[in-house]
mmCIF file of C-alpha atoms in Angstrom:
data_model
loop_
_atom_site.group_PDB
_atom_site.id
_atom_site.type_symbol
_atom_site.label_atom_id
_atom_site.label_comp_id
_atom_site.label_asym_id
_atom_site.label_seq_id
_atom_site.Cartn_x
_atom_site.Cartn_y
_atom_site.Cartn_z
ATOM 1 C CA UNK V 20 -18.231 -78.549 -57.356
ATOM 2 C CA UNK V 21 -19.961 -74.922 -58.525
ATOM 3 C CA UNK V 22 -16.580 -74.670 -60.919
ATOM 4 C CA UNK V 23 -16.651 -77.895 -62.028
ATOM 5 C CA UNK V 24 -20.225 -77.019 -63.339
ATOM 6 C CA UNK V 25 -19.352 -74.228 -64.833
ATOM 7 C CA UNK V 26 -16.197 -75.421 -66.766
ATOM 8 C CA UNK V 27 -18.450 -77.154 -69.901
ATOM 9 C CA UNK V 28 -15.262 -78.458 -71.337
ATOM 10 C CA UNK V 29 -14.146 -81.960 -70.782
ATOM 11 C CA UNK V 30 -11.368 -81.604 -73.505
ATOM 12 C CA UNK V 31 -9.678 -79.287 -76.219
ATOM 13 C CA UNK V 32 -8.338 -79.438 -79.611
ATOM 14 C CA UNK V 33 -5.045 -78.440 -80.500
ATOM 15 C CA UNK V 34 -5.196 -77.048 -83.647
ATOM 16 C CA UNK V 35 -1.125 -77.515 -84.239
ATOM 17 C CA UNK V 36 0.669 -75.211 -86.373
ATOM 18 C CA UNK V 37 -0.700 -75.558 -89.693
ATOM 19 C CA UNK V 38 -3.503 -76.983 -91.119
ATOM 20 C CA UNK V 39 -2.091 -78.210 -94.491
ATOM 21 C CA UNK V 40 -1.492 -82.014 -94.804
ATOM 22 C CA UNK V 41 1.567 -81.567 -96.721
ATOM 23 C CA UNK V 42 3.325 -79.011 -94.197
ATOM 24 C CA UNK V 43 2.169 -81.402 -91.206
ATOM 25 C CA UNK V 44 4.334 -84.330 -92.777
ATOM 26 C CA UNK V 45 7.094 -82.388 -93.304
ATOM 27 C CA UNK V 46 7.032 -80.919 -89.689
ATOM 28 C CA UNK V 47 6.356 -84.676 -88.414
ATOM 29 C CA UNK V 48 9.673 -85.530 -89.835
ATOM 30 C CA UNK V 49 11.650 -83.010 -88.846
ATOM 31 C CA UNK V 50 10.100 -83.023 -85.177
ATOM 32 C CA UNK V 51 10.833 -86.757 -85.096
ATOM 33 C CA UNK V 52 14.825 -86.604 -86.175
ATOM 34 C CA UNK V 53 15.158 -83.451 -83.739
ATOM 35 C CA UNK V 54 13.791 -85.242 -80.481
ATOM 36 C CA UNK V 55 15.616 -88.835 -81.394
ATOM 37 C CA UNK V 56 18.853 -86.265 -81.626
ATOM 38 C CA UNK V 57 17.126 -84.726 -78.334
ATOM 39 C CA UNK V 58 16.929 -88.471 -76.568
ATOM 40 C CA UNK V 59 20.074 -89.425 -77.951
ATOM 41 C CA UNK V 60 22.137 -86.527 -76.792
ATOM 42 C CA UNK V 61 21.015 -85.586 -73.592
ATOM 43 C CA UNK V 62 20.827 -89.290 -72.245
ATOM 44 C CA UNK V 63 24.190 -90.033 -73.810
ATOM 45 C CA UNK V 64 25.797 -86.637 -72.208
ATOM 46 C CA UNK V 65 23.780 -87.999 -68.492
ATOM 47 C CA UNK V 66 25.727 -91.558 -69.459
ATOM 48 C CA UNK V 67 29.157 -90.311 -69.899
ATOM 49 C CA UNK V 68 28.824 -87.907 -66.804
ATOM 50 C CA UNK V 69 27.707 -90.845 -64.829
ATOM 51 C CA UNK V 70 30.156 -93.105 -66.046
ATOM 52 C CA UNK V 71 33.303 -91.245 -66.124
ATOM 53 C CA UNK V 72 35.119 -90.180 -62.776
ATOM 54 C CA UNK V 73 36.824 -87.576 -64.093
ATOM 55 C CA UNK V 74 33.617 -86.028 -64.664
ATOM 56 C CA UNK V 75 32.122 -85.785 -61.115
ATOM 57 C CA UNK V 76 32.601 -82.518 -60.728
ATOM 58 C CA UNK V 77 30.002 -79.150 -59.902
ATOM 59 C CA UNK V 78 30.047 -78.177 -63.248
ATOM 60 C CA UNK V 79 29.180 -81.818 -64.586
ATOM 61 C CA UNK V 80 26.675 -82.325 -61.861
ATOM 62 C CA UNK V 81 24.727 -79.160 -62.921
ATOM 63 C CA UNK V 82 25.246 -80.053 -66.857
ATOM 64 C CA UNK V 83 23.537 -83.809 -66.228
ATOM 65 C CA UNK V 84 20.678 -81.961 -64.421
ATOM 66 C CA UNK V 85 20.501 -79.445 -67.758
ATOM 67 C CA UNK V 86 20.600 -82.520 -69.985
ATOM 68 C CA UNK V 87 17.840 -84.558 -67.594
ATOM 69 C CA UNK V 88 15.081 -81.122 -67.352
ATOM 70 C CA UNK V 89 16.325 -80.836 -71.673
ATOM 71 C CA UNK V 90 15.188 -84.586 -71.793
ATOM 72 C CA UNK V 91 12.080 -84.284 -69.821
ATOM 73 C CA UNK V 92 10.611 -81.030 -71.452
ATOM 74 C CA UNK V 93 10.589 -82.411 -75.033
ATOM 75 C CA UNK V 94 9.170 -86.061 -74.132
ATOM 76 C CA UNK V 95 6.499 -83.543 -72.478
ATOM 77 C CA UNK V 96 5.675 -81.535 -75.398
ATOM 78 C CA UNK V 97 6.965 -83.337 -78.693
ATOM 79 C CA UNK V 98 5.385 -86.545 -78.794
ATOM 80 C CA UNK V 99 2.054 -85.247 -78.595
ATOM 81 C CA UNK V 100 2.968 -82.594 -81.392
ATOM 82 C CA UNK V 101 3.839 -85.501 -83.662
ATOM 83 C CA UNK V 102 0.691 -87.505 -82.743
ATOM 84 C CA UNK V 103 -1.177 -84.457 -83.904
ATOM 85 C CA UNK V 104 0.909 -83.968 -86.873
ATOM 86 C CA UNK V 105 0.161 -87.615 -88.078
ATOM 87 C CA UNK V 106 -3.204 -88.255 -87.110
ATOM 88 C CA UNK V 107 -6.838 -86.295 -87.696
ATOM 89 C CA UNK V 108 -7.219 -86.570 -83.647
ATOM 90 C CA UNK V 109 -6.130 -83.363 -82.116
ATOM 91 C CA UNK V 110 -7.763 -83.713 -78.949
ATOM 92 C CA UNK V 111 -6.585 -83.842 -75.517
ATOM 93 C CA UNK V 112 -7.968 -84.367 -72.036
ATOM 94 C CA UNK V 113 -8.962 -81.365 -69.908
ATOM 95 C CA UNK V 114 -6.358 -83.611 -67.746
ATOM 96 C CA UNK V 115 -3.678 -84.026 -70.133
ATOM 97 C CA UNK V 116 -3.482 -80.767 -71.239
ATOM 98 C CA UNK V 117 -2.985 -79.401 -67.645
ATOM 99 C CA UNK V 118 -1.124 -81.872 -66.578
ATOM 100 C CA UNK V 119 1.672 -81.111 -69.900
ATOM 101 C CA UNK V 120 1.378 -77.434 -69.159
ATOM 102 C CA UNK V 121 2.426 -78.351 -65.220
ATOM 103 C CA UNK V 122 5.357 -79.990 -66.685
ATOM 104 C CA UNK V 123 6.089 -77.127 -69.316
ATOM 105 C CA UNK V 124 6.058 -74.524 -66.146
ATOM 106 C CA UNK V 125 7.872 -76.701 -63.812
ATOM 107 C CA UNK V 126 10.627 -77.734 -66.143
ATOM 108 C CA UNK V 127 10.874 -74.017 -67.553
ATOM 109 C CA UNK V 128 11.269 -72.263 -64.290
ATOM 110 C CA UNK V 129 13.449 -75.407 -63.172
ATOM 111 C CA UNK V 130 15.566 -74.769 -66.173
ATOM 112 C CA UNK V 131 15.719 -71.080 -66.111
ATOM 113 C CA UNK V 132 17.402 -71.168 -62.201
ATOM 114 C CA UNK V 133 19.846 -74.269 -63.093
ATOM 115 C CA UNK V 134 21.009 -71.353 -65.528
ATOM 116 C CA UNK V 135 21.652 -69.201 -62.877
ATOM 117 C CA UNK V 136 23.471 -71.839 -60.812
ATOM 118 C CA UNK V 137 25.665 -72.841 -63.557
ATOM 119 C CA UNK V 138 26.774 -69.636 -63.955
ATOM 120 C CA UNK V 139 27.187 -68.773 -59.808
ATOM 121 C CA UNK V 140 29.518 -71.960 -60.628
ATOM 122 C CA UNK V 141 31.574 -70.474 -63.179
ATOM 123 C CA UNK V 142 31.927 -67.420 -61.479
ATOM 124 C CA UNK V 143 33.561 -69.533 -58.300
ATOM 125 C CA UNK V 144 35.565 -71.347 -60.714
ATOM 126 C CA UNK V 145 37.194 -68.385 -62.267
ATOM 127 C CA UNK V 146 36.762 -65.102 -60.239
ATOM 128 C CA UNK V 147 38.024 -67.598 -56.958
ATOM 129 C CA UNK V 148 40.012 -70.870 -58.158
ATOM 130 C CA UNK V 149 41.597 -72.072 -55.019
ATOM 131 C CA UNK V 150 38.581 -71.681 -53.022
ATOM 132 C CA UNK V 151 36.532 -73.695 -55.414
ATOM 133 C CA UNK V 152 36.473 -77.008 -54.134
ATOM 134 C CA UNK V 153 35.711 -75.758 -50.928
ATOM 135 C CA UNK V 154 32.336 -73.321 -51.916
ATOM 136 C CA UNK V 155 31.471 -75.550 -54.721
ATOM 137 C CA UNK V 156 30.895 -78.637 -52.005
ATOM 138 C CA UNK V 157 28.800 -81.499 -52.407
ATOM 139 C CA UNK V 158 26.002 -80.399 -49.668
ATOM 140 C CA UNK V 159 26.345 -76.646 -51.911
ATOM 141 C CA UNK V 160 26.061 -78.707 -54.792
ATOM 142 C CA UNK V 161 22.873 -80.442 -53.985
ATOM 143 C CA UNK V 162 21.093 -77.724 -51.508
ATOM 144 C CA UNK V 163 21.128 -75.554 -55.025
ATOM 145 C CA UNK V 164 19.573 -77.966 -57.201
ATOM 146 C CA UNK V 165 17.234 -79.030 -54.613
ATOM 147 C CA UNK V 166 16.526 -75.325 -54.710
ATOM 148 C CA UNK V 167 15.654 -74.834 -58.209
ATOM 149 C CA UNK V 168 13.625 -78.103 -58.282
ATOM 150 C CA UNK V 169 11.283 -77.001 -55.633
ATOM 151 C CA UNK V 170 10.561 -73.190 -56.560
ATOM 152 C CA UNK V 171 10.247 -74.977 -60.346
ATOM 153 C CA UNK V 172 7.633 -77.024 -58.746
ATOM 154 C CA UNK V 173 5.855 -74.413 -56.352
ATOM 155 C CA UNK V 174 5.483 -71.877 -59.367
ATOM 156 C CA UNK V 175 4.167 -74.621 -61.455
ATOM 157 C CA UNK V 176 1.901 -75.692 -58.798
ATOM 158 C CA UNK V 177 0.227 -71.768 -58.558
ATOM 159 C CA UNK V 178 -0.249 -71.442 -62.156
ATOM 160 C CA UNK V 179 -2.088 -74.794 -62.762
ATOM 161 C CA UNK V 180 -4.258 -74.198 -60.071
ATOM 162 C CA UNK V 181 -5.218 -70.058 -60.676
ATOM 163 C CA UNK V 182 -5.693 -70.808 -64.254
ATOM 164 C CA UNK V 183 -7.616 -75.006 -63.529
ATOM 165 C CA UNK V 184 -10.271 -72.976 -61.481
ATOM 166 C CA UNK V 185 -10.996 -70.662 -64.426
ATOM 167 C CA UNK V 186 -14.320 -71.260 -66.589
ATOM 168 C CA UNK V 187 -13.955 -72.573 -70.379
ATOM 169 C CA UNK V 188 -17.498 -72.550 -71.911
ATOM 170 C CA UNK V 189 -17.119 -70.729 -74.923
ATOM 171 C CA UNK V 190 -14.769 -73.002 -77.321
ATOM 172 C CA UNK V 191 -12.154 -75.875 -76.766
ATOM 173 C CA UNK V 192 -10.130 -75.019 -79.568
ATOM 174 C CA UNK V 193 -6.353 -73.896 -78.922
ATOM 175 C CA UNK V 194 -4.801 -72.376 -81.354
ATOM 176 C CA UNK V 195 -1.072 -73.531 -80.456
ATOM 177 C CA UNK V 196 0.718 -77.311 -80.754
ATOM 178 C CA UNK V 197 0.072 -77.519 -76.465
ATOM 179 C CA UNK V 198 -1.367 -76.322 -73.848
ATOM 180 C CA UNK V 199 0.296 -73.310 -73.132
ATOM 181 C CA UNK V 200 -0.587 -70.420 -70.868
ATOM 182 C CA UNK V 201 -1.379 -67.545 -73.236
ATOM 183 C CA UNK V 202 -3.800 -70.000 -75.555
ATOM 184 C CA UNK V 203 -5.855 -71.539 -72.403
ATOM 185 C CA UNK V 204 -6.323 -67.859 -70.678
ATOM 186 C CA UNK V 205 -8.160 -66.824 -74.425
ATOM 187 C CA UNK V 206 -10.685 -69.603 -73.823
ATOM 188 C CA UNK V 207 -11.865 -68.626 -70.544
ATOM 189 C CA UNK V 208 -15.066 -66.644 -70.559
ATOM 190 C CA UNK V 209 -14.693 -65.430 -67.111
ATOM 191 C CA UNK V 210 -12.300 -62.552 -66.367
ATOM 192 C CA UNK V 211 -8.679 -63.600 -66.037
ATOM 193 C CA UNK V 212 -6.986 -60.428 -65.354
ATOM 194 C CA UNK V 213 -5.494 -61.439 -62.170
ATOM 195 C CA UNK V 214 -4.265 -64.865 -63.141
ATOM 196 C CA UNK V 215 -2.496 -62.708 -65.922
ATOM 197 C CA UNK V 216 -1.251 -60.567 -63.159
ATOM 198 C CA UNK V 217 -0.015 -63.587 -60.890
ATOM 199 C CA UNK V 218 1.690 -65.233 -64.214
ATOM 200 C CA UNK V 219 3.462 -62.347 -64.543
ATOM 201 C CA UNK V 220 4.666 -61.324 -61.224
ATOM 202 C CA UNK V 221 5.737 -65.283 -60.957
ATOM 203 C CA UNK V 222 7.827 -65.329 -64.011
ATOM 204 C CA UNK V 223 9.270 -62.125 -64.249
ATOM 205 C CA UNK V 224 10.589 -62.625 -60.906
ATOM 206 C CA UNK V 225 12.173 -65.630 -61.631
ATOM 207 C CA UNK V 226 13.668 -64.077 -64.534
ATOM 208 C CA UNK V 227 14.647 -61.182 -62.599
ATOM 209 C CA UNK V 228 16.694 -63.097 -60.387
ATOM 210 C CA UNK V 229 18.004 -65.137 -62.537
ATOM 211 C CA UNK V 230 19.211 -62.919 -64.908
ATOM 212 C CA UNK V 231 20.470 -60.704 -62.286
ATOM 213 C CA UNK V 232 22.582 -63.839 -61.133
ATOM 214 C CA UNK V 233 23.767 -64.505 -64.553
ATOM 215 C CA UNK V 234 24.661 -60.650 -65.048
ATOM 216 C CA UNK V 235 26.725 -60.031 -62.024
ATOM 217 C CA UNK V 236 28.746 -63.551 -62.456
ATOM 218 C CA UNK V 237 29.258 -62.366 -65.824
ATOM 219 C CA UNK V 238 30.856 -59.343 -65.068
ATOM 220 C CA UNK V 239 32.824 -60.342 -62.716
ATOM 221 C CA UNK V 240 34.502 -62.756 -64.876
ATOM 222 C CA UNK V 241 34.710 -60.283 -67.103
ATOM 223 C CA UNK V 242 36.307 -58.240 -64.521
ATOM 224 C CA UNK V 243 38.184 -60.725 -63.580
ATOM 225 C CA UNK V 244 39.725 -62.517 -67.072
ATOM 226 C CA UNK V 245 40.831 -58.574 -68.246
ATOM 227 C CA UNK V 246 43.404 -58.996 -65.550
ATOM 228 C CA UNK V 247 44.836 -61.779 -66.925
ATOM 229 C CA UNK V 248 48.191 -60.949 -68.582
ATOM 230 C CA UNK V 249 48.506 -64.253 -70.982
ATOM 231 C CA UNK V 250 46.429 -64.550 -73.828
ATOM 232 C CA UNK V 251 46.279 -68.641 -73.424
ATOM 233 C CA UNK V 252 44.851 -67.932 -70.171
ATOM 234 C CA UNK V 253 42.197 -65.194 -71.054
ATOM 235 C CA UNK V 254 40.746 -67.884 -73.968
ATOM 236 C CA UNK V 255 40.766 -70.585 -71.434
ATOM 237 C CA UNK V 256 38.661 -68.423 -69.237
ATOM 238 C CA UNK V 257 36.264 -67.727 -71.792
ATOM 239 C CA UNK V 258 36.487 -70.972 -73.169
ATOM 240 C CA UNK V 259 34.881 -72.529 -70.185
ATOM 241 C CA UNK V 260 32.267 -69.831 -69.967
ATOM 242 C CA UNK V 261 31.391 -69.711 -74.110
ATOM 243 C CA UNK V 262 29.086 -72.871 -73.751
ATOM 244 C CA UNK V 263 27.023 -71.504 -70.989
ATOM 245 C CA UNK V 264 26.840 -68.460 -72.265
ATOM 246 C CA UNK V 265 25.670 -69.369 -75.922
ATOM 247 C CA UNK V 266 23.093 -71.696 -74.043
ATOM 248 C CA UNK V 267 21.779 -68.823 -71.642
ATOM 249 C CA UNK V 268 21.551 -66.619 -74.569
ATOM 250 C CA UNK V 269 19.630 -68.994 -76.835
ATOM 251 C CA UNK V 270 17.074 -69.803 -73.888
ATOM 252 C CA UNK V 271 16.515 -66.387 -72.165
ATOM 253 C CA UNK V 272 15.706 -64.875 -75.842
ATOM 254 C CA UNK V 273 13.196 -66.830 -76.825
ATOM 255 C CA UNK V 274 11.770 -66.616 -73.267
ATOM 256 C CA UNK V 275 11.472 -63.388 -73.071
ATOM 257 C CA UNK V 276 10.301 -62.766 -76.650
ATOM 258 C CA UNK V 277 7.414 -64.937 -75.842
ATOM 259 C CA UNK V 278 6.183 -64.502 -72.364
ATOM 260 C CA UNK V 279 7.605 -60.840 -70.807
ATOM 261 C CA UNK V 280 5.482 -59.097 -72.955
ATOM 262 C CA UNK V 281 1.261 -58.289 -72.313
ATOM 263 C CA UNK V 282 -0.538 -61.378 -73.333
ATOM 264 C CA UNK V 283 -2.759 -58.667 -75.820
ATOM 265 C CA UNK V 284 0.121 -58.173 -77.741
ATOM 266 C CA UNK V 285 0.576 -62.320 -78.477
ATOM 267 C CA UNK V 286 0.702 -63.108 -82.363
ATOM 268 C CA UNK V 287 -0.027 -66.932 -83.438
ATOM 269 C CA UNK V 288 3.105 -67.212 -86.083
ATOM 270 C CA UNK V 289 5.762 -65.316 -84.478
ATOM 271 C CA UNK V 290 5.127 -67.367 -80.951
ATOM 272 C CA UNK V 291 4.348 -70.472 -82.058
ATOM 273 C CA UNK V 292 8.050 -70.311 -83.856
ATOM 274 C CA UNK V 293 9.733 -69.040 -80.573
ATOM 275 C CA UNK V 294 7.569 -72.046 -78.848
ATOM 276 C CA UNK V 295 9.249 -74.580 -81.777
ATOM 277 C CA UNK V 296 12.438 -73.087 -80.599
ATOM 278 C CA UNK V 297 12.672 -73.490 -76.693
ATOM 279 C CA UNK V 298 10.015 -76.471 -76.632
ATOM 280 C CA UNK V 299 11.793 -78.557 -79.272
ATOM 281 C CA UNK V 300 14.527 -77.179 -80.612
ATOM 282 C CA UNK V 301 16.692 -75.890 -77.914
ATOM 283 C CA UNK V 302 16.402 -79.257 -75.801
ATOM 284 C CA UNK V 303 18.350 -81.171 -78.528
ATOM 285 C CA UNK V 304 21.091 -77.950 -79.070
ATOM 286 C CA UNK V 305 22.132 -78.255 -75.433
ATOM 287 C CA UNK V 306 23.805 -81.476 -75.438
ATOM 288 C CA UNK V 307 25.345 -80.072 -78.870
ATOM 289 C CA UNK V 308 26.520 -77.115 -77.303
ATOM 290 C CA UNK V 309 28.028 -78.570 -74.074
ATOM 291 C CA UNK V 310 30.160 -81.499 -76.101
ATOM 292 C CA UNK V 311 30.992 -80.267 -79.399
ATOM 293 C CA UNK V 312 33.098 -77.455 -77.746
ATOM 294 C CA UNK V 313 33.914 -79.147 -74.417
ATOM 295 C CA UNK V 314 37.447 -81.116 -74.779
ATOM 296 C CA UNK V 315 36.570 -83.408 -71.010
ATOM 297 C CA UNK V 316 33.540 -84.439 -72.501
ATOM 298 C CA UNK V 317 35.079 -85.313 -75.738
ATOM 299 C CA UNK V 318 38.339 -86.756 -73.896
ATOM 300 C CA UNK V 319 35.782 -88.758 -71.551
ATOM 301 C CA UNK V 320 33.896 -90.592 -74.229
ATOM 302 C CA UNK V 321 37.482 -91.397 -75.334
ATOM 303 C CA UNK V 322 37.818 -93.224 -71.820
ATOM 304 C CA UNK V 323 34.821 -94.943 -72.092
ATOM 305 C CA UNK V 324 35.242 -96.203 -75.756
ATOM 306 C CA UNK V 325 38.924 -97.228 -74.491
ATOM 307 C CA UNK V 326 37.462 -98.918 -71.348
ATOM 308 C CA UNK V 327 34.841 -100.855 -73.883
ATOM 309 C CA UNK V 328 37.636 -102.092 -76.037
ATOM 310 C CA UNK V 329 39.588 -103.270 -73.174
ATOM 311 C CA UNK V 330 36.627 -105.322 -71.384
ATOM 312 C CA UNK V 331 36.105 -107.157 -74.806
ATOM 313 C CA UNK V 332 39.703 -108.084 -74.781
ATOM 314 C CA UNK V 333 39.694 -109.360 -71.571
ATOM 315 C CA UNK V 334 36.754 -111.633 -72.692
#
């Protein structure tokens, strides 16, 4: 009840990314094509994993996961961008706001360790083929993703709460497009230096072990693909790995640009772009990423159009 009392603010105002009315249509518009692409391409790539039997495999099972957290993050951040974009009401519930930035952690830190388990994947595909079926099982297959989804949700669950039981009673205003962590910690106006310090230890350790996943599959593909004699096989090998890799780079970049760095050193323009980039941009170049180059995703919607064509015939 005494923080309650203490915490004057019953909402904030998102101040968005730019105040000029001719920039904020322009944004609206491109926001708007890039989540329909977003909803489009992430629900069609769940669809055709779903559908197609040829496609229930570890791999797929871990890329329809991707494409559902890729779905759920911008529906949590983008619509209430373009509501802000198109209309004079930037305000948001005390609620609201926490509630989006316990979705923005969870699906972040959710996202960040599927990453990690794609990539263990790979590494069992390649670096140990004719085991594969056998470590990559079903109970494997689900015991990691049940993994990721609960630390996702534990390390959500901390930073809401350190940072909800913080005092705001200087200003609402946060100068960012949502409620992010680095924007709400500048409002508070009682000392959040070990929040900042629990933030960090959080996330840079599930970065750490992420990335040290990633890494050591990695190289011991690499390892492993430099012993291959043909050159059809090496660019097989790295053809299955050049999707995941180009989507780990893109993601890990722009997350550690933005948040593995002290919160003094945070700059409005340069981190509001990176925040454009993994918030809105990177859930709709995902589904790009893991179709345009893939050939059993491209050979599956095949199927399925066939399968259409056939059922109409039979009618």
């Amino acid at each position: 009840m005494d923080r309650r009392n203490n915490t004057h603010v019953s909402d904030f105002i998102l101040m968005g990314l730019t105040e000029s009315e001719e920039i904020q249509l322009v944004l609206c518009i491109i926001f708007l094509i890039i989540y329909l692409i977003s909803v489009l391409g992430n629900t069609g790539m769940i669809l055709i994993i779903h559908l197609d039997l040829q496609l229930h495999t570890p791999m797929y099972f871990f890329l329809s996961h991707l494409s559902f957290l890729d779905l759920t993050y911008s529906t949590a951040i983008t619509p209430k961008t373009l509501q802000n974009l198109l209309t004079s009401m930037k305000h948001i519930s005390y609620i609201s706001c926490f509630t989006q930035m316990y979705f923005f952690i969870f699906l972040g830190t959710t996202e960040c360790l599927l990453l990690s388990s794609m990539a263990y994947d790979r590494y069992v595909a390649i670096c140990n083929p004719l085991h594969y079926p056998v470590v990559m099982s079903k109970r494997l297959c689900c015991s990691l993703i049940f993994g990721v989804y609960f630390i996702g949700f534990t390390e959500s669950i901390a930073n809401v709460l350190f940072i909800s039981r913080l005092d705001f009673c200087d200003s609402n205003v946060i100068h960012h497009f949502f409620c992010d962590t680095s924007p709400i910690l500048d409002l508070s106006c009682t000392d959040t230096h070990g929040v900042e310090i629990m933030i960090f230890i959080l996330a840079g350790s599930t970065l750490m072990i992420s990335l040290i996943t990633i890494s050591v599959s990695y190289l011991s593909i690499l390892a492993t693909v430099l012993k291959i004699t043909s050159t059809s096989g090496k660019r097989k090998a790295f053809s299955t790995c050049a999707s995941h890799l180009l989507g780990v780079t893109i993601f890990y970049g722009t997350t550690i640009f933005t948040y593995l760095k002290p919160r003094k050193s945070y700059t409005l323009g340069k981190d509001q772009v990176a925040s454009v980039f993994y918030t809105i941009v990177i859930p709709m170049l995902n589904p790009l990423i893991y179709s345009l180059r893939n050939k059993e995703v491209k050979n599956a919607l095949i199927r399925l159009r066939q399968k259409r064509q056939d059922f109409r015939q039979l009618k």
